Short mmCIF file of C-alpha atoms in Angstrom, two decimals:
data_model
loop_
_atom_site.label_atom_id
_atom_site.label_comp_id
_atom_site.label_asym_id
_atom_site.label_seq_id
_atom_site.Cartn_x
_atom_site.Cartn_y
_atom_site.Cartn_z
CA MET A 1 -53.91 158.94 -40.32
CA LYS A 2 -53.37 161.97 -38.13
CA ALA A 3 -57.08 162.24 -37.36
CA PHE A 4 -57.31 158.47 -36.80
CA ALA A 5 -54.29 158.49 -34.45
CA SER A 6 -55.67 161.46 -32.53
CA GLY A 7 -58.65 159.36 -31.38
CA LYS A 8 -61.33 159.71 -34.08
CA SER A 9 -63.06 156.56 -35.31
CA CYS A 10 -62.01 155.08 -38.62
CA HIS A 11 -65.11 156.14 -40.60
CA LEU A 12 -64.91 159.72 -39.26
CA ALA A 13 -61.23 159.90 -40.14
CA VAL A 14 -62.00 158.62 -43.66
CA ARG A 15 -64.80 161.16 -44.08
CA GLU A 16 -62.38 163.93 -43.11
CA ALA A 17 -59.84 162.62 -45.63
CA ARG A 18 -62.43 162.53 -48.42
CA GLU A 19 -63.48 166.10 -47.66
CA ARG A 20 -59.89 167.17 -48.07
CA LEU A 21 -59.56 165.23 -51.33
CA GLN A 22 -62.67 167.00 -52.63
CA GLY A 23 -60.58 170.15 -53.00
CA LEU A 24 -58.23 168.32 -55.37
CA GLU A 25 -60.89 167.19 -57.87
CA ASP A 26 -59.76 169.75 -60.46
CA LYS A 27 -56.28 168.25 -60.51
CA PHE A 28 -57.14 164.65 -59.74
CA PRO A 29 -60.64 163.79 -60.99
CA CYS A 30 -62.52 161.28 -58.84
CA ALA A 31 -59.92 161.62 -56.06
CA SER A 32 -62.63 161.86 -53.43
CA TRP A 33 -64.09 158.49 -54.45
CA LEU A 34 -61.37 156.73 -52.53
CA PRO A 35 -60.85 155.39 -49.99
CA VAL A 36 -64.02 153.34 -49.58
CA ILE A 37 -65.03 151.63 -46.31
CA CYS A 38 -67.07 148.45 -46.10
CA GLN A 39 -68.19 148.14 -42.49
CA ASN A 40 -70.13 145.34 -40.81
CA PRO A 41 -72.94 147.01 -38.83
CA THR A 42 -72.61 144.39 -36.08
CA ALA A 43 -68.90 145.11 -35.54
CA ASP A 44 -67.57 147.69 -33.10
CA THR A 45 -66.35 150.98 -34.49
CA LEU A 46 -62.68 150.77 -35.34
CA THR A 47 -60.38 153.16 -33.41
CA TRP A 48 -56.64 153.61 -33.08
CA ARG A 49 -56.75 152.83 -29.38
CA ALA A 50 -58.65 149.59 -29.99
CA LEU A 51 -56.04 148.50 -32.53
CA ARG A 52 -53.13 149.25 -30.20
CA GLY A 53 -54.71 147.61 -27.14
CA THR A 54 -52.23 147.08 -24.31
CA LYS A 55 -49.43 148.45 -26.45
CA GLN A 56 -50.71 151.95 -25.66
CA GLN A 57 -49.74 151.48 -22.02
CA PHE A 58 -46.31 150.38 -23.12
CA THR A 59 -45.96 153.48 -25.30
CA LEU A 60 -46.98 155.79 -22.47
CA TRP A 61 -44.52 154.10 -20.12
CA ARG A 62 -41.82 154.43 -22.75
CA GLY A 63 -42.78 158.08 -23.06
CA MET A 64 -42.43 158.67 -19.35
CA LYS A 65 -39.02 157.03 -19.36
CA THR A 66 -38.02 159.26 -22.24
CA VAL A 67 -39.22 162.30 -20.31
CA LEU A 68 -37.19 161.30 -17.25
CA LEU A 69 -34.05 160.55 -19.25
CA ALA A 70 -34.36 163.76 -21.26
CA SER A 71 -34.98 165.82 -18.13
CA LEU A 72 -31.97 164.29 -16.39
CA ALA A 73 -29.78 165.06 -19.40
CA VAL A 74 -31.03 168.63 -19.63
CA THR A 75 -30.72 169.15 -15.86
CA GLY A 76 -27.17 167.89 -15.96
CA ALA A 77 -26.34 170.23 -18.83
CA ILE A 78 -27.90 173.22 -17.08
CA VAL A 79 -26.28 172.48 -13.71
CA GLY A 80 -22.93 171.92 -15.39
CA THR A 81 -23.21 175.17 -17.32
CA ARG A 82 -24.17 177.06 -14.18
CA SER A 83 -21.33 175.53 -12.18
CA LEU A 84 -18.89 176.99 -14.71
CA GLY A 85 -20.44 180.43 -14.21
CA TRP A 86 -21.61 180.71 -17.81
CA MET A 87 -25.18 181.59 -16.79
CA GLN A 88 -24.29 184.05 -14.03
CA ALA A 89 -24.67 187.16 -16.19
CA SER A 90 -28.08 186.14 -17.57
CA GLU A 91 -29.40 185.08 -14.17
CA LEU A 92 -28.31 188.33 -12.52
CA LYS A 93 -29.92 190.31 -15.36
CA ALA A 94 -33.14 188.35 -14.78
CA PHE A 95 -32.89 189.20 -11.09
CA ASP A 96 -32.42 192.90 -11.92
CA GLY A 97 -35.48 192.78 -14.15
CA LEU A 98 -37.60 191.32 -11.37
CA MET A 99 -36.36 194.00 -8.98
CA ARG A 100 -37.50 196.70 -11.42
CA MET A 101 -40.92 195.05 -11.79
CA ARG A 102 -41.76 195.50 -8.11
CA PRO A 103 -44.43 198.06 -7.21
CA GLN A 104 -43.44 201.46 -5.88
CA GLU A 105 -42.80 201.62 -2.13
CA GLU A 106 -43.20 204.40 0.37
CA SER A 107 -40.11 206.42 1.15
CA ASP A 108 -38.29 205.49 4.35
CA GLU A 109 -38.91 208.51 6.56
CA ARG A 110 -36.23 207.44 9.02
CA LEU A 111 -33.54 208.87 6.74
CA LEU A 112 -32.63 212.29 5.34
CA VAL A 113 -29.80 212.74 2.83
CA ILE A 114 -27.96 216.07 2.80
CA THR A 115 -26.21 216.40 -0.55
CA VAL A 116 -23.08 218.38 -1.33
CA GLY A 117 -23.03 219.28 -5.02
CA GLU A 118 -21.17 221.82 -7.11
CA PRO A 119 -23.51 224.70 -6.09
CA ASP A 120 -22.86 223.83 -2.43
CA ILE A 121 -19.10 223.83 -2.99
CA GLN A 122 -19.32 227.23 -4.69
CA TYR A 123 -21.47 228.50 -1.80
CA GLN A 124 -18.75 227.53 0.70
CA ASP A 125 -16.15 229.34 -1.40
CA ARG A 126 -18.28 232.50 -1.56
CA MET A 127 -18.72 232.39 2.21
CA GLY A 128 -14.94 232.23 2.64
CA MET A 129 -14.94 228.72 4.12
CA GLU A 130 -11.52 227.15 3.73
CA ARG A 131 -11.79 223.59 2.57
CA THR A 132 -9.55 220.74 1.54
CA GLY A 133 -12.29 218.55 0.10
CA SER A 134 -15.90 219.10 -0.86
CA LEU A 135 -17.00 219.82 2.74
CA SER A 136 -15.13 222.36 4.86
CA ASP A 137 -14.80 221.99 8.61
CA LEU A 138 -16.61 225.30 9.10
CA ALA A 139 -19.53 224.18 6.92
CA LEU A 140 -19.78 220.90 8.85
CA GLU A 141 -19.64 222.74 12.17
CA GLN A 142 -22.39 225.16 11.11
CA LEU A 143 -24.44 222.28 9.77
CA LEU A 144 -24.24 220.43 13.09
CA GLU A 145 -25.25 223.59 14.95
CA LYS A 146 -28.40 223.82 12.82
CA LEU A 147 -29.25 220.10 13.05
CA GLU A 148 -28.57 219.24 16.69
CA PRO A 149 -31.35 221.40 18.23
CA TYR A 150 -33.88 219.17 16.43
CA GLN A 151 -32.40 215.95 17.87
CA PRO A 152 -31.38 213.79 14.93
CA SER A 153 -30.86 210.14 15.88
CA VAL A 154 -27.58 209.59 14.02
CA ILE A 155 -25.42 211.76 11.78
CA GLY A 156 -23.26 209.88 9.29
CA VAL A 157 -20.78 211.46 6.88
CA ASP A 158 -19.80 209.82 3.59
CA ILE A 159 -17.02 212.29 2.81
CA TYR A 160 -13.46 211.27 3.69
CA HIS A 161 -11.48 213.39 6.17
CA ASP A 162 -8.15 211.65 6.80
CA PHE A 163 -6.63 214.70 8.50
CA PRO A 164 -7.51 216.27 11.89
CA TYR A 165 -10.66 218.35 12.25
CA LYS A 166 -10.14 221.89 13.47
CA PRO A 167 -10.03 221.94 17.31
CA SER A 168 -13.47 223.42 17.96
CA LEU A 169 -15.16 220.90 15.66
CA ALA A 170 -13.07 217.98 16.96
CA ALA A 171 -14.17 218.74 20.52
CA LYS A 172 -17.84 218.65 19.51
CA LEU A 173 -17.49 215.42 17.55
CA ALA A 174 -15.67 213.69 20.42
CA LYS A 175 -18.69 214.32 22.67
CA ASN A 176 -21.27 213.25 20.09
CA LYS A 177 -21.62 209.46 20.29
CA HIS A 178 -24.10 209.53 17.43
CA PHE A 179 -21.69 210.98 14.86
CA ILE A 180 -20.24 208.37 12.46
CA ALA A 181 -17.24 209.17 10.26
CA PRO A 182 -16.01 207.23 7.19
CA CYS A 183 -12.83 205.48 6.18
CA GLU A 184 -11.89 202.94 3.52
CA ILE A 185 -10.09 199.67 4.13
CA GLY A 186 -9.30 199.09 0.45
CA GLN A 187 -6.28 196.86 -0.18
CA THR A 188 -8.04 195.05 -3.03
CA VAL A 189 -7.36 194.80 -6.76
CA THR A 190 -10.08 197.33 -7.60
CA THR A 191 -9.35 199.57 -4.58
CA PRO A 192 -5.66 199.18 -3.75
CA LEU A 193 -5.38 202.32 -1.60
CA THR A 194 -6.76 202.81 1.89
CA VAL A 195 -8.26 206.00 3.33
CA ALA A 196 -7.68 206.62 7.03
CA SER A 197 -10.42 207.56 9.46
CA PRO A 198 -10.34 211.11 10.91
CA PRO A 199 -7.70 211.42 13.66
CA GLY A 200 -9.18 211.67 17.13
CA ILE A 201 -12.42 209.87 16.24
CA SER A 202 -13.08 206.65 18.17
CA PRO A 203 -13.20 203.38 16.16
CA LYS A 204 -16.75 202.96 17.52
CA GLN A 205 -17.65 206.16 15.66
CA THR A 206 -16.20 205.10 12.31
CA GLY A 207 -17.33 202.76 9.57
CA PHE A 208 -15.70 201.62 6.35
CA THR A 209 -17.30 202.57 3.03
CA ASP A 210 -15.98 199.67 0.94
CA PHE A 211 -18.47 198.28 -1.58
CA PRO A 212 -18.19 194.76 -3.09
CA ARG A 213 -18.62 194.97 -6.85
CA ASP A 214 -20.12 192.34 -9.13
CA PRO A 215 -18.41 191.47 -12.44
CA ASP A 216 -20.86 193.73 -14.33
CA ASP A 217 -20.11 196.59 -11.88
CA VAL A 218 -23.64 196.53 -10.40
CA MET A 219 -24.01 196.98 -6.65
CA ARG A 220 -26.06 194.02 -5.39
CA ARG A 221 -24.15 193.13 -2.21
CA GLN A 222 -23.53 194.87 1.10
CA LEU A 223 -20.60 194.41 3.45
CA LEU A 224 -21.49 194.41 7.14
CA LEU A 225 -18.25 193.24 8.74
CA MET A 226 -14.69 193.04 7.50
CA THR A 227 -11.18 192.75 8.89
CA SER A 228 -9.92 196.23 9.72
CA SER A 229 -6.69 197.83 8.59
CA PRO A 230 -4.21 199.92 10.64
CA SER A 231 -5.42 203.19 9.10
CA CYS A 232 -9.13 202.27 8.95
CA ASN A 233 -9.43 200.75 12.41
CA THR A 234 -13.01 199.46 12.30
CA SER A 235 -14.58 196.13 11.44
CA HIS A 236 -18.06 197.61 10.81
CA SER A 237 -19.28 199.17 7.60
CA LEU A 238 -20.61 202.73 7.68
CA SER A 239 -24.17 201.58 6.96
CA PHE A 240 -24.10 198.80 9.58
CA ARG A 241 -22.54 201.09 12.20
CA ILE A 242 -25.23 203.73 11.63
CA ALA A 243 -28.04 201.15 11.71
CA LEU A 244 -26.76 199.62 14.96
CA ASN A 245 -26.38 203.07 16.54
CA TYR A 246 -29.96 203.93 15.59
CA LEU A 247 -31.35 200.63 16.92
CA ALA A 248 -29.34 200.86 20.15
CA GLN A 249 -31.20 204.07 21.01
CA LYS A 250 -34.36 201.94 20.97
CA ASP A 251 -32.74 199.20 23.11
CA ILE A 252 -32.48 196.86 20.13
CA PHE A 253 -29.19 194.98 19.92
CA PRO A 254 -27.88 191.99 17.96
CA GLY A 255 -28.60 188.75 19.78
CA ASP A 256 -26.76 185.45 19.74
CA ARG A 257 -25.95 184.22 16.28
CA THR A 258 -27.99 181.42 14.75
CA SER A 259 -26.72 177.85 14.49
CA GLU A 260 -25.51 178.69 10.97
CA GLY A 261 -23.54 181.64 12.33
CA TYR A 262 -25.90 184.29 10.94
CA ILE A 263 -26.38 187.67 12.63
CA LYS A 264 -29.82 188.01 14.21
CA ILE A 265 -31.41 191.27 15.36
CA ASN A 266 -34.89 190.83 16.81
CA ASN A 267 -36.56 188.41 14.37
CA ALA A 268 -34.47 189.53 11.39
CA VAL A 269 -31.81 187.04 10.32
CA LEU A 270 -29.10 188.53 8.10
CA LYS A 271 -28.25 185.52 5.96
CA ARG A 272 -24.59 185.55 5.02
CA PHE A 273 -23.78 185.68 1.33
CA THR A 274 -21.70 182.87 -0.17
CA SER A 275 -19.85 182.83 -3.48
CA LYS A 276 -22.36 180.30 -4.91
CA ALA A 277 -25.53 181.91 -3.54
CA GLY A 278 -28.47 182.03 -5.94
CA GLY A 279 -27.31 182.97 -9.42
CA TYR A 280 -23.78 183.79 -8.27
CA HIS A 281 -20.71 181.74 -9.15
CA LEU A 282 -17.85 183.87 -7.88
CA PRO A 283 -14.38 183.04 -6.59
CA ALA A 284 -14.35 182.43 -2.84
CA SER A 285 -12.23 185.56 -2.40
CA GLU A 286 -15.21 187.68 -3.53
CA ALA A 287 -17.31 186.55 -0.55
CA LEU A 288 -14.88 187.48 2.22
CA GLY A 289 -16.16 189.37 5.23
CA TYR A 290 -19.82 189.25 6.22
CA GLN A 291 -21.92 190.14 3.19
CA ILE A 292 -25.66 190.19 2.49
CA LEU A 293 -27.65 190.98 -0.64
CA ILE A 294 -29.14 194.48 -0.91
CA ASN A 295 -32.92 194.63 -1.02
CA TYR A 296 -33.18 198.05 -2.64
CA ARG A 297 -36.23 200.12 -1.74
CA ALA A 298 -38.31 201.04 -4.77
CA ALA A 299 -38.56 204.66 -3.62
CA LYS A 300 -36.44 207.77 -3.27
CA PHE A 301 -35.18 209.17 0.01
CA ALA A 302 -35.87 212.65 1.32
CA GLN A 303 -32.98 214.95 0.49
CA VAL A 304 -31.96 218.57 0.88
CA SER A 305 -28.84 220.43 -0.20
CA LEU A 306 -26.15 221.72 2.15
CA ARG A 307 -26.61 225.26 0.83
CA ASP A 308 -30.35 225.27 1.57
CA ILE A 309 -29.71 224.39 5.22
CA LEU A 310 -26.81 226.78 5.78
CA SER A 311 -28.68 229.65 4.11
CA ASP A 312 -31.86 228.92 6.12
CA ALA A 313 -33.84 228.32 2.93
CA VAL A 314 -35.55 225.34 4.61
CA ALA A 315 -35.51 226.64 8.18
CA LEU A 316 -39.26 226.19 8.61
CA GLN A 317 -39.21 222.59 7.35
CA LEU A 318 -36.05 221.61 9.23
CA PRO A 319 -37.73 220.35 12.44
CA ASP A 320 -39.86 217.84 10.50
CA LEU A 321 -36.95 216.87 8.26
CA VAL A 322 -34.47 216.21 11.07
CA LYS A 323 -36.16 215.10 14.30
CA ASN A 324 -35.42 211.46 15.20
CA ARG A 325 -34.01 210.79 11.73
CA ILE A 326 -30.75 209.41 10.47
CA ILE A 327 -28.88 212.18 8.67
CA LEU A 328 -26.51 211.14 5.88
CA ILE A 329 -24.13 213.71 4.40
CA GLY A 330 -22.50 212.95 1.08
CA VAL A 331 -21.47 214.20 -2.33
CA ALA A 332 -24.33 214.53 -4.82
CA LYS A 333 -22.39 213.73 -7.99
CA ASN A 334 -18.97 212.17 -8.08
CA THR A 335 -17.71 210.01 -10.92
CA GLN A 336 -15.53 208.05 -8.49
CA ASP A 337 -18.38 207.43 -6.03
CA SER A 338 -21.32 206.72 -8.33
CA HIS A 339 -22.61 203.20 -8.80
CA LEU A 340 -24.90 201.05 -10.92
CA THR A 341 -27.81 199.30 -9.18
CA PRO A 342 -30.43 196.78 -10.34
CA TYR A 343 -32.59 199.81 -11.19
CA SER A 344 -30.00 201.05 -13.70
CA LYS A 345 -30.54 199.83 -17.24
CA GLY A 346 -29.51 200.57 -20.81
CA ALA A 347 -26.21 201.47 -22.43
CA TRP A 348 -26.12 204.81 -20.60
CA ALA A 349 -27.56 203.59 -17.32
CA GLU A 350 -27.81 206.20 -14.60
CA LYS A 351 -25.53 205.76 -11.62
CA ILE A 352 -26.46 206.86 -8.10
CA PRO A 353 -24.09 208.52 -5.61
CA GLY A 354 -22.56 206.33 -2.93
CA VAL A 355 -24.40 208.18 -0.14
CA PHE A 356 -27.71 206.90 -1.54
CA VAL A 357 -26.35 203.35 -1.73
CA HIS A 358 -25.56 203.67 1.99
CA ALA A 359 -29.12 204.93 2.53
CA HIS A 360 -30.55 201.82 0.85
CA GLN A 361 -28.28 199.59 2.92
CA ILE A 362 -29.30 201.26 6.18
CA SER A 363 -32.96 201.24 5.20
CA GLN A 364 -33.05 197.52 4.46
CA ILE A 365 -31.60 196.63 7.87
CA LEU A 366 -33.95 198.94 9.77
CA SER A 367 -36.94 197.80 7.72
CA ALA A 368 -36.13 194.15 8.34
CA VAL A 369 -35.66 194.63 12.09
CA GLU A 370 -38.47 197.09 12.83
CA ASP A 371 -41.00 196.48 10.05
CA GLY A 372 -40.46 192.83 9.13
CA ARG A 373 -39.64 193.72 5.51
CA PRO A 374 -38.09 190.59 3.98
CA LEU A 375 -34.42 190.41 3.13
CA LEU A 376 -33.27 188.65 -0.02
CA TRP A 377 -32.78 184.91 0.27
CA TRP A 378 -31.75 181.94 -1.88
CA TRP A 379 -32.02 178.18 -1.98
CA SER A 380 -29.35 175.59 -1.29
CA GLN A 381 -27.54 173.93 -4.20
CA GLY A 382 -29.55 170.72 -3.75
CA THR A 383 -32.86 172.56 -3.81
CA GLU A 384 -31.79 174.45 -6.93
CA ILE A 385 -31.04 171.18 -8.73
CA LEU A 386 -34.44 169.72 -7.75
CA TRP A 387 -36.13 172.91 -8.96
CA ILE A 388 -34.43 172.75 -12.36
CA TRP A 389 -35.15 169.01 -12.72
CA SER A 390 -38.82 169.54 -11.82
CA TRP A 391 -39.25 172.12 -14.56
CA SER A 392 -37.45 169.83 -17.03
CA ILE A 393 -39.94 167.04 -16.29
CA VAL A 394 -42.95 169.36 -16.52
CA ALA A 395 -41.73 170.94 -19.76
CA GLY A 396 -40.97 167.59 -21.36
CA ALA A 397 -44.29 166.03 -20.34
CA ILE A 398 -46.33 168.99 -21.58
CA ALA A 399 -44.47 169.22 -24.87
CA GLY A 400 -44.72 165.48 -25.55
CA TRP A 401 -48.42 165.27 -24.71
CA PHE A 402 -49.60 168.29 -26.65
CA ALA A 403 -47.55 167.31 -29.68
CA ASN A 404 -49.78 164.23 -29.94
CA PRO A 405 -51.52 162.75 -26.91
CA PHE A 406 -51.42 159.21 -28.32
CA THR A 407 -48.27 158.94 -30.38
CA TRP A 408 -46.08 161.49 -28.57
CA ASP A 409 -43.64 163.43 -30.75
CA TRP A 410 -40.31 162.37 -29.29
CA GLN A 411 -38.23 164.64 -31.50
CA LEU A 412 -40.18 167.63 -30.25
CA LEU A 413 -39.89 166.28 -26.71
CA ALA A 414 -36.13 165.99 -27.04
CA ARG A 415 -35.90 169.64 -28.03
CA SER A 416 -38.52 171.25 -25.81
CA PRO A 417 -37.07 170.62 -22.32
CA PHE A 418 -33.91 172.55 -23.11
CA TYR A 419 -35.70 175.70 -24.20
CA LEU A 420 -38.40 175.58 -21.55
CA ASP A 421 -35.93 174.67 -18.84
CA CYS A 422 -33.79 177.66 -19.73
CA VAL A 423 -36.85 179.78 -19.04
CA GLY A 424 -37.42 177.93 -15.77
CA CYS A 425 -33.77 178.25 -14.79
CA CYS A 426 -33.38 181.95 -15.57
CA SER A 427 -36.84 183.35 -14.88
CA PHE A 428 -38.50 181.02 -12.38
CA ARG A 429 -35.20 180.55 -10.55
CA ALA A 430 -34.72 184.25 -10.08
CA LEU A 431 -38.31 184.56 -8.89
CA GLY A 432 -38.09 181.57 -6.56
CA PHE A 433 -34.64 182.12 -5.10
CA HIS A 434 -34.98 185.88 -4.62
CA SER A 435 -38.70 186.32 -4.16
CA PHE A 436 -40.05 188.81 -1.67
CA PRO A 437 -42.92 191.25 -1.37
CA ALA A 438 -42.08 194.90 -1.83
CA SER A 439 -43.39 196.03 1.51
#
């Protein structure tokens, strides 16, 4: 019957059945003698389709209705589950996986990271440099003296200094409009304390270092603007302030905002993150300020240690390393300022220092404005629902047809959309809503 229903003529289906019965002759003698067909040579060959006639069209129409109803049910279940946030973790993991699958990119040569690690701290102590934190005022002053002759574009520091600089250094920093100092607004559940900006430094030369954290502690979002605090008197993040300072030297400034209220610099539109963007389903309080998604660069940034510069170990390479570049100064390893990214994976995933997160944030803005490198984007809620429903219909139709193109296996059809749509929702959604070339 299976062969007959699949489209073979009656006598071919019977022949196939008798061949199968032949293998049972030892258990059932003469089994292959039956069935026997008596066929009139003047009659048309009997087929399943001929027997069903116009009923086949009815069955196919019933099948399509079943597909539509099943797809609507599955779409409703998926959308309902997503609206409760139950799929957020799996969708963000799928997004991280796609980020790691991107091809390697070239390093952004507009940035140089100067790291301050334990050997650099010990070097300062041996040189008799008095320090309160990881970077002494004398070390910073000497560092600036070695960098400034080679005309760096911007110098940004990711090491807090909430007390006055020594007078000689403070006088130099006040004259340098391309020096950006950090502070922290804080005042959140995860970061209740605030860190003041260095006294005597203009608010236009400061930027907050606050990072929005996802529930799994992975850094996927970037704050550009935020309400300032009395001690951290700036509304711009450190990365955004540095990027704008760099672009201003090339006469590139933010233009009028788009009709949606998005920041636009040249042709780059910085689409504002919302709590329900893409795979996210966060409380509205998590999307405060002006946030965007971070399009991490699949490459490492040029870096050199503080000790190597102060000791003239890289004196010959310094002109090429510094000229016209953004210089970021930060701690190399710090348990309090190390973060997971989409490139971190496994139970013991490696964290990267905060100064490198700032480097990625600066790089993505500059690359979008100057190079046309795409920023991350997502679809509207309505488009997402249509996308999920489309894959439900496709999955159901394919499963029903290949189960049996004439009878359609409705039990298989009822099961298949859910599994295939989960793949479409988690994998294809992440690809479609966050797709971009790594260029």
